[in-house]
Amino acid sequence: GENVEQHPSTLSVQEGDSAVIKCTYSDSASNYFPWYKQELGKGPQLIIDIRSNVGEKKDQRIAVTLNKTAKHFSLHITETQPEDSAVYFCAAKLYSGYSTLTFGKGTMLLVSP
Amino acid sequence: ETGVTQTPRHLVMGMTNKKSLKCEQHLGHNAMYWYKQSAKKPLELMFVYSLEERVENNSVPSRFSPECPNSSHLFLHLHTLQPEDSALYLCASSQDVGANYGYTFGSGTRLTVV
């Protein structure tokens, strides 16, 4: 089955800096890659996703890049703010009649004012 | 609110108790999921339902019993749990199991087994 590795497990940045979280996946047939943000006391919320037919997607201060050859994808957050502090999860999924998301272990992002 | 509502938010139960977790979605989704989230572990998929039919059971102990009476409601019945079952239990839904769309999660039930 699919295996998703996520790094780093913890990331501390100063407000205004950029943050990058990286994930690798094992199954070359995976073609859907969402990112989730989980704030304290809440469930994970989808913040951005990318499909394998594109290499980059951007939404305001967040962007995701995908390298299918290397089987890795990354989340980029620019101009970080304290409210970006949360745990971020990457995931990968096959496009098939039946498959489910495989999640990474998560990255705790701490943005200091 | 995300559109997926879980109750209760917190639950403390003894090892001999029987309790149930409830999940409700009115997003028109056809697939619903139960996940277990423990500290320093990846999200663990427990059960998957598609159109009220269970399609996956990831070797979950029988002390956890899911029920999906209709496409909007999902339950997780708990009995004779162990302290290591203490965790955050998350419900999620998606348009379909096979389609490439994100899952919508509820806020979870924080379960403590004493």
PDB file of C-alpha atoms in Angstrom:
ATOM      1  CA  GLY A   1       0.000   0.000   0.000  1.00  0.00           C
ATOM      2  CA  GLU A   2       0.848   3.673  -0.060  1.00  0.00           C
ATOM      3  CA  ASN A   3       3.320   5.116   2.457  1.00  0.00           C
ATOM      4  CA  VAL A   4       3.663   8.857   3.097  1.00  0.00           C
ATOM      5  CA  GLU A   5       6.639  10.353   4.912  1.00  0.00           C
ATOM      6  CA  GLN A   6       6.452  13.930   6.204  1.00  0.00           C
ATOM      7  CA  HIS A   7       9.232  16.249   7.401  1.00  0.00           C
ATOM      8  CA  PRO A   8       9.963  18.031   9.610  1.00  0.00           C
ATOM      9  CA  SER A   9       7.899  16.934  12.597  1.00  0.00           C
ATOM     10  CA  THR A  10       8.259  20.384  14.173  1.00  0.00           C
ATOM     11  CA  LEU A  11       8.999  23.721  12.517  1.00  0.00           C
ATOM     12  CA  SER A  12       9.494  27.033  14.314  1.00  0.00           C
ATOM     13  CA  VAL A  13       9.620  30.307  12.377  1.00  0.00           C
ATOM     14  CA  GLN A  14       9.387  34.012  13.072  1.00  0.00           C
ATOM     15  CA  GLU A  15       6.340  35.931  11.931  1.00  0.00           C
ATOM     16  CA  GLY A  16       6.822  37.043   8.347  1.00  0.00           C
ATOM     17  CA  ASP A  17       9.186  34.202   7.440  1.00  0.00           C
ATOM     18  CA  SER A  18       8.346  31.434   4.998  1.00  0.00           C
ATOM     19  CA  ALA A  19       7.692  27.833   6.021  1.00  0.00           C
ATOM     20  CA  VAL A  20       8.136  24.705   3.913  1.00  0.00           C
ATOM     21  CA  ILE A  21       6.857  21.231   4.762  1.00  0.00           C
ATOM     22  CA  LYS A  22       7.853  18.275   2.600  1.00  0.00           C
ATOM     23  CA  CYS A  23       6.271  14.891   1.942  1.00  0.00           C
ATOM     24  CA  THR A  24       7.283  11.868  -0.071  1.00  0.00           C
ATOM     25  CA  TYR A  25       5.044   9.053  -1.239  1.00  0.00           C
ATOM     26  CA  SER A  26       5.789   5.540  -2.347  1.00  0.00           C
ATOM     27  CA  ASP A  27       3.112   4.575  -4.882  1.00  0.00           C
ATOM     28  CA  SER A  28       3.699   6.173  -8.271  1.00  0.00           C
ATOM     29  CA  ALA A  29       0.007   5.587  -9.073  1.00  0.00           C
ATOM     30  CA  SER A  30      -1.064   8.146  -6.459  1.00  0.00           C
ATOM     31  CA  ASN A  31      -2.452  11.211  -8.140  1.00  0.00           C
ATOM     32  CA  TYR A  32      -4.251  13.307  -5.532  1.00  0.00           C
ATOM     33  CA  PHE A  33      -2.402  15.179  -2.782  1.00  0.00           C
ATOM     34  CA  PRO A  34      -4.307  17.272  -0.226  1.00  0.00           C
ATOM     35  CA  TRP A  35      -2.964  19.252   2.715  1.00  0.00           C
ATOM     36  CA  TYR A  36      -4.816  19.654   5.987  1.00  0.00           C
ATOM     37  CA  LYS A  37      -4.451  22.105   8.853  1.00  0.00           C
ATOM     38  CA  GLN A  38      -5.482  21.048  12.349  1.00  0.00           C
ATOM     39  CA  GLU A  39      -5.858  23.678  15.029  1.00  0.00           C
ATOM     40  CA  LEU A  40      -6.069  22.860  18.702  1.00  0.00           C
ATOM     41  CA  GLY A  41      -9.396  21.293  19.617  1.00  0.00           C
ATOM     42  CA  LYS A  42     -10.530  20.968  15.999  1.00  0.00           C
ATOM     43  CA  GLY A  43     -10.494  18.364  13.294  1.00  0.00           C
ATOM     44  CA  PRO A  44      -8.222  18.617  10.231  1.00  0.00           C
ATOM     45  CA  GLN A  45      -9.387  21.102   7.597  1.00  0.00           C
ATOM     46  CA  LEU A  46      -8.506  20.925   3.926  1.00  0.00           C
ATOM     47  CA  ILE A  47      -6.457  23.997   2.967  1.00  0.00           C
ATOM     48  CA  ILE A  48      -5.172  23.154  -0.506  1.00  0.00           C
ATOM     49  CA  ASP A  49      -4.869  20.159  -2.799  1.00  0.00           C
ATOM     50  CA  ILE A  50      -3.135  19.271  -6.040  1.00  0.00           C
ATOM     51  CA  ARG A  51      -3.706  16.648  -8.673  1.00  0.00           C
ATOM     52  CA  SER A  52      -0.974  14.969 -10.627  1.00  0.00           C
ATOM     53  CA  ASN A  53      -1.749  16.752 -13.878  1.00  0.00           C
ATOM     54  CA  VAL A  54      -0.287  20.019 -12.502  1.00  0.00           C
ATOM     55  CA  GLY A  55       3.038  20.845 -10.903  1.00  0.00           C
ATOM     56  CA  GLU A  56       2.073  23.809  -8.741  1.00  0.00           C
ATOM     57  CA  LYS A  57      -0.987  25.403  -7.236  1.00  0.00           C
ATOM     58  CA  LYS A  58      -1.258  28.620  -5.276  1.00  0.00           C
ATOM     59  CA  ASP A  59      -3.913  30.147  -3.042  1.00  0.00           C
ATOM     60  CA  GLN A  60      -2.944  33.498  -1.539  1.00  0.00           C
ATOM     61  CA  ARG A  61      -0.116  32.827   0.931  1.00  0.00           C
ATOM     62  CA  ILE A  62      -0.056  29.055   0.506  1.00  0.00           C
ATOM     63  CA  ALA A  63       1.212  27.013  -2.403  1.00  0.00           C
ATOM     64  CA  VAL A  64       1.824  23.361  -3.118  1.00  0.00           C
ATOM     65  CA  THR A  65       4.363  21.905  -5.531  1.00  0.00           C
ATOM     66  CA  LEU A  66       4.458  18.370  -6.892  1.00  0.00           C
ATOM     67  CA  ASN A  67       7.376  16.472  -8.400  1.00  0.00           C
ATOM     68  CA  LYS A  68       5.973  13.232  -9.788  1.00  0.00           C
ATOM     69  CA  THR A  69       9.344  11.921 -10.906  1.00  0.00           C
ATOM     70  CA  ALA A  70      10.828  12.217  -7.435  1.00  0.00           C
ATOM     71  CA  LYS A  71       7.507  11.361  -5.788  1.00  0.00           C
ATOM     72  CA  HIS A  72       7.476  14.287  -3.440  1.00  0.00           C
ATOM     73  CA  PHE A  73       5.276  17.298  -2.803  1.00  0.00           C
ATOM     74  CA  SER A  74       5.656  20.330  -0.595  1.00  0.00           C
ATOM     75  CA  LEU A  75       3.576  22.967   1.156  1.00  0.00           C
ATOM     76  CA  HIS A  76       4.879  26.517   1.117  1.00  0.00           C
ATOM     77  CA  ILE A  77       3.512  29.219   3.411  1.00  0.00           C
ATOM     78  CA  THR A  78       4.761  32.761   2.856  1.00  0.00           C
ATOM     79  CA  GLU A  79       4.539  35.738   5.216  1.00  0.00           C
ATOM     80  CA  THR A  80       3.636  33.490   8.119  1.00  0.00           C
ATOM     81  CA  GLN A  81       1.348  34.804  10.848  1.00  0.00           C
ATOM     82  CA  PRO A  82       0.752  33.540  14.411  1.00  0.00           C
ATOM     83  CA  GLU A  83      -2.620  32.165  13.325  1.00  0.00           C
ATOM     84  CA  ASP A  84      -0.800  29.825  10.952  1.00  0.00           C
ATOM     85  CA  SER A  85       0.409  27.921  14.035  1.00  0.00           C
ATOM     86  CA  ALA A  86      -1.147  24.461  13.830  1.00  0.00           C
ATOM     87  CA  VAL A  87      -0.405  20.873  12.853  1.00  0.00           C
ATOM     88  CA  TYR A  88      -0.260  20.316   9.106  1.00  0.00           C
ATOM     89  CA  PHE A  89      -0.857  16.931   7.467  1.00  0.00           C
ATOM     90  CA  CYS A  90      -0.097  15.861   3.937  1.00  0.00           C
ATOM     91  CA  ALA A  91      -1.877  12.942   2.294  1.00  0.00           C
ATOM     92  CA  ALA A  92      -1.834  10.927  -0.908  1.00  0.00           C
ATOM     93  CA  LYS A  93      -4.494   8.932  -2.728  1.00  0.00           C
ATOM     94  CA  LEU A  94      -4.825   6.689  -5.731  1.00  0.00           C
ATOM     95  CA  TYR A  95      -7.487   7.483  -8.266  1.00  0.00           C
ATOM     96  CA  SER A  96      -9.310   4.184  -8.428  1.00  0.00           C
ATOM     97  CA  GLY A  97     -12.707   2.650  -7.922  1.00  0.00           C
ATOM     98  CA  TYR A  98     -11.939   2.450  -4.252  1.00  0.00           C
ATOM     99  CA  SER A  99      -9.051   3.969  -2.351  1.00  0.00           C
ATOM    100  CA  THR A 100      -8.645   6.114   0.729  1.00  0.00           C
ATOM    101  CA  LEU A 101      -6.269   8.858   1.789  1.00  0.00           C
ATOM    102  CA  THR A 102      -2.944   7.884   3.371  1.00  0.00           C
ATOM    103  CA  PHE A 103      -1.744  10.575   5.773  1.00  0.00           C
ATOM    104  CA  GLY A 104       1.688  11.680   6.880  1.00  0.00           C
ATOM    105  CA  LYS A 105       2.475  11.961  10.583  1.00  0.00           C
ATOM    106  CA  GLY A 106       2.036  15.701  10.696  1.00  0.00           C
ATOM    107  CA  THR A 107       4.180  18.812  11.202  1.00  0.00           C
ATOM    108  CA  MET A 108       3.635  21.144  14.118  1.00  0.00           C
ATOM    109  CA  LEU A 109       4.244  24.686  12.858  1.00  0.00           C
ATOM    110  CA  LEU A 110       4.932  27.358  15.484  1.00  0.00           C
ATOM    111  CA  VAL A 111       4.966  30.983  14.337  1.00  0.00           C
ATOM    112  CA  SER A 112       6.405  33.372  16.891  1.00  0.00           C
ATOM    113  CA  PRO A 113       5.345  37.053  16.878  1.00  0.00           C
TER     114      PRO A 113
ATOM    115  CA  GLU B   1     -18.729  24.364  11.616  1.00  0.00           C
ATOM    116  CA  THR B   2     -17.433  22.196   8.806  1.00  0.00           C
ATOM    117  CA  GLY B   3     -20.700  20.454   7.992  1.00  0.00           C
ATOM    118  CA  VAL B   4     -19.701  17.325   9.905  1.00  0.00           C
ATOM    119  CA  THR B   5     -20.934  17.322  13.506  1.00  0.00           C
ATOM    120  CA  GLN B   6     -19.673  14.941  16.164  1.00  0.00           C
ATOM    121  CA  THR B   7     -21.127  14.349  19.608  1.00  0.00           C
ATOM    122  CA  PRO B   8     -20.162  14.262  22.353  1.00  0.00           C
ATOM    123  CA  ARG B   9     -17.038  16.437  22.200  1.00  0.00           C
ATOM    124  CA  HIS B  10     -15.585  14.818  25.295  1.00  0.00           C
ATOM    125  CA  LEU B  11     -16.258  11.421  26.839  1.00  0.00           C
ATOM    126  CA  VAL B  12     -14.827   9.717  29.896  1.00  0.00           C
ATOM    127  CA  MET B  13     -15.762   6.099  30.336  1.00  0.00           C
ATOM    128  CA  GLY B  14     -14.801   3.161  32.455  1.00  0.00           C
ATOM    129  CA  MET B  15     -13.517  -0.045  30.955  1.00  0.00           C
ATOM    130  CA  THR B  16     -16.800  -1.844  31.584  1.00  0.00           C
ATOM    131  CA  ASN B  17     -19.062   0.872  30.172  1.00  0.00           C
ATOM    132  CA  LYS B  18     -20.892   0.949  26.870  1.00  0.00           C
ATOM    133  CA  LYS B  19     -21.109   4.246  25.020  1.00  0.00           C
ATOM    134  CA  SER B  20     -21.657   5.484  21.478  1.00  0.00           C
ATOM    135  CA  LEU B  21     -20.125   8.248  19.397  1.00  0.00           C
ATOM    136  CA  LYS B  22     -22.307   9.998  16.851  1.00  0.00           C
ATOM    137  CA  CYS B  23     -21.445  11.681  13.574  1.00  0.00           C
ATOM    138  CA  GLU B  24     -23.810  13.579  11.303  1.00  0.00           C
ATOM    139  CA  GLN B  25     -23.248  15.229   7.910  1.00  0.00           C
ATOM    140  CA  HIS B  26     -25.627  17.119   5.673  1.00  0.00           C
ATOM    141  CA  LEU B  27     -23.223  17.732   2.824  1.00  0.00           C
ATOM    142  CA  GLY B  28     -24.799  15.168   0.538  1.00  0.00           C
ATOM    143  CA  HIS B  29     -21.689  13.000   0.744  1.00  0.00           C
ATOM    144  CA  ASN B  30     -21.868   9.286   0.045  1.00  0.00           C
ATOM    145  CA  ALA B  31     -18.818   8.108   2.009  1.00  0.00           C
ATOM    146  CA  MET B  32     -18.149   8.348   5.738  1.00  0.00           C
ATOM    147  CA  TYR B  33     -15.094   7.398   7.774  1.00  0.00           C
ATOM    148  CA  TRP B  34     -13.966   6.832  11.345  1.00  0.00           C
ATOM    149  CA  TYR B  35     -10.366   7.741  12.226  1.00  0.00           C
ATOM    150  CA  LYS B  36      -8.413   7.370  15.454  1.00  0.00           C
ATOM    151  CA  GLN B  37      -5.857  10.070  16.269  1.00  0.00           C
ATOM    152  CA  SER B  38      -3.327   9.313  18.989  1.00  0.00           C
ATOM    153  CA  ALA B  39      -0.386  11.446  20.051  1.00  0.00           C
ATOM    154  CA  LYS B  40       2.650  11.175  17.771  1.00  0.00           C
ATOM    155  CA  LYS B  41       0.938   8.698  15.422  1.00  0.00           C
ATOM    156  CA  PRO B  42      -0.483   9.121  11.947  1.00  0.00           C
ATOM    157  CA  LEU B  43      -4.222   9.266  11.543  1.00  0.00           C
ATOM    158  CA  GLU B  44      -5.432   5.652  11.694  1.00  0.00           C
ATOM    159  CA  LEU B  45      -8.312   4.724   9.432  1.00  0.00           C
ATOM    160  CA  MET B  46     -10.748   2.469  11.294  1.00  0.00           C
ATOM    161  CA  PHE B  47     -13.847   2.075   9.146  1.00  0.00           C
ATOM    162  CA  VAL B  48     -15.128   3.212   5.765  1.00  0.00           C
ATOM    163  CA  TYR B  49     -18.757   3.300   4.664  1.00  0.00           C
ATOM    164  CA  SER B  50     -19.934   3.911   1.131  1.00  0.00           C
ATOM    165  CA  LEU B  51     -23.661   4.429   0.643  1.00  0.00           C
ATOM    166  CA  GLU B  52     -24.287   2.927   4.074  1.00  0.00           C
ATOM    167  CA  GLU B  53     -22.319  -0.223   3.286  1.00  0.00           C
ATOM    168  CA  ARG B  54     -19.099  -0.975   5.110  1.00  0.00           C
ATOM    169  CA  VAL B  55     -16.278  -1.268   2.596  1.00  0.00           C
ATOM    170  CA  GLU B  56     -13.243  -1.375   4.848  1.00  0.00           C
ATOM    171  CA  ASN B  57     -12.431  -2.503   8.343  1.00  0.00           C
ATOM    172  CA  ASN B  58      -8.756  -2.030   9.107  1.00  0.00           C
ATOM    173  CA  SER B  59      -8.299  -4.847  11.626  1.00  0.00           C
ATOM    174  CA  VAL B  60     -10.054  -2.918  14.344  1.00  0.00           C
ATOM    175  CA  PRO B  61     -10.761  -4.791  17.600  1.00  0.00           C
ATOM    176  CA  SER B  62     -14.328  -5.974  17.994  1.00  0.00           C
ATOM    177  CA  ARG B  63     -14.811  -3.704  21.024  1.00  0.00           C
ATOM    178  CA  PHE B  64     -15.370  -0.992  18.393  1.00  0.00           C
ATOM    179  CA  SER B  65     -18.578  -1.529  16.432  1.00  0.00           C
ATOM    180  CA  PRO B  66     -19.642   0.908  13.688  1.00  0.00           C
ATOM    181  CA  GLU B  67     -23.146   1.498  12.455  1.00  0.00           C
ATOM    182  CA  CYS B  68     -24.330   3.513   9.462  1.00  0.00           C
ATOM    183  CA  PRO B  69     -28.144   3.638   9.387  1.00  0.00           C
ATOM    184  CA  ASN B  70     -28.245   6.130   6.490  1.00  0.00           C
ATOM    185  CA  SER B  71     -25.860   8.210   4.423  1.00  0.00           C
ATOM    186  CA  SER B  72     -26.045  11.150   6.849  1.00  0.00           C
ATOM    187  CA  HIS B  73     -25.353   9.367  10.126  1.00  0.00           C
ATOM    188  CA  LEU B  74     -22.528   7.251  11.456  1.00  0.00           C
ATOM    189  CA  PHE B  75     -22.093   5.770  14.906  1.00  0.00           C
ATOM    190  CA  LEU B  76     -19.232   4.121  16.718  1.00  0.00           C
ATOM    191  CA  HIS B  77     -20.377   1.850  19.533  1.00  0.00           C
ATOM    192  CA  LEU B  78     -17.822   1.257  22.262  1.00  0.00           C
ATOM    193  CA  HIS B  79     -17.726  -1.504  24.872  1.00  0.00           C
ATOM    194  CA  THR B  80     -15.144  -2.925  27.250  1.00  0.00           C
ATOM    195  CA  LEU B  81     -12.462  -0.508  26.055  1.00  0.00           C
ATOM    196  CA  GLN B  82      -8.864  -0.415  27.233  1.00  0.00           C
ATOM    197  CA  PRO B  83      -6.892   2.609  28.475  1.00  0.00           C
ATOM    198  CA  GLU B  84      -4.836   2.534  25.243  1.00  0.00           C
ATOM    199  CA  ASP B  85      -8.044   3.283  23.344  1.00  0.00           C
ATOM    200  CA  SER B  86      -7.963   6.802  24.759  1.00  0.00           C
ATOM    201  CA  ALA B  87      -7.607   9.110  21.757  1.00  0.00           C
ATOM    202  CA  LEU B  88      -9.351  11.646  19.570  1.00  0.00           C
ATOM    203  CA  TYR B  89     -11.900   9.912  17.340  1.00  0.00           C
ATOM    204  CA  LEU B  90     -12.582  11.765  14.125  1.00  0.00           C
ATOM    205  CA  CYS B  91     -15.416  11.318  11.701  1.00  0.00           C
ATOM    206  CA  ALA B  92     -15.035  12.426   8.093  1.00  0.00           C
ATOM    207  CA  SER B  93     -17.085  12.389   4.936  1.00  0.00           C
ATOM    208  CA  SER B  94     -16.357  12.725   1.227  1.00  0.00           C
ATOM    209  CA  GLN B  95     -18.302  12.863  -2.008  1.00  0.00           C
ATOM    210  CA  ASP B  96     -17.453   9.263  -2.855  1.00  0.00           C
ATOM    211  CA  VAL B  97     -14.801   6.790  -1.770  1.00  0.00           C
ATOM    212  CA  GLY B  98     -13.102   6.588  -5.148  1.00  0.00           C
ATOM    213  CA  ALA B  99     -13.298  10.215  -6.246  1.00  0.00           C
ATOM    214  CA  ASN B 100     -10.359  12.555  -5.742  1.00  0.00           C
ATOM    215  CA  TYR B 101     -11.840  15.081  -3.405  1.00  0.00           C
ATOM    216  CA  GLY B 102     -10.790  16.020   0.073  1.00  0.00           C
ATOM    217  CA  TYR B 103     -12.405  14.732   3.197  1.00  0.00           C
ATOM    218  CA  THR B 104     -14.418  16.970   5.503  1.00  0.00           C
ATOM    219  CA  PHE B 105     -13.656  16.225   9.138  1.00  0.00           C
ATOM    220  CA  GLY B 106     -15.662  16.845  12.258  1.00  0.00           C
ATOM    221  CA  SER B 107     -14.083  18.296  15.384  1.00  0.00           C
ATOM    222  CA  GLY B 108     -13.763  14.879  16.979  1.00  0.00           C
ATOM    223  CA  THR B 109     -14.651  13.220  20.258  1.00  0.00           C
ATOM    224  CA  ARG B 110     -11.894  13.228  22.869  1.00  0.00           C
ATOM    225  CA  LEU B 111     -12.233   9.836  24.552  1.00  0.00           C
ATOM    226  CA  THR B 112     -10.606   8.977  27.861  1.00  0.00           C
ATOM    227  CA  VAL B 113     -10.841   5.412  29.156  1.00  0.00           C
ATOM    228  CA  VAL B 114     -10.254   5.074  32.885  1.00  0.00           C
TER     229      VAL B 114
END
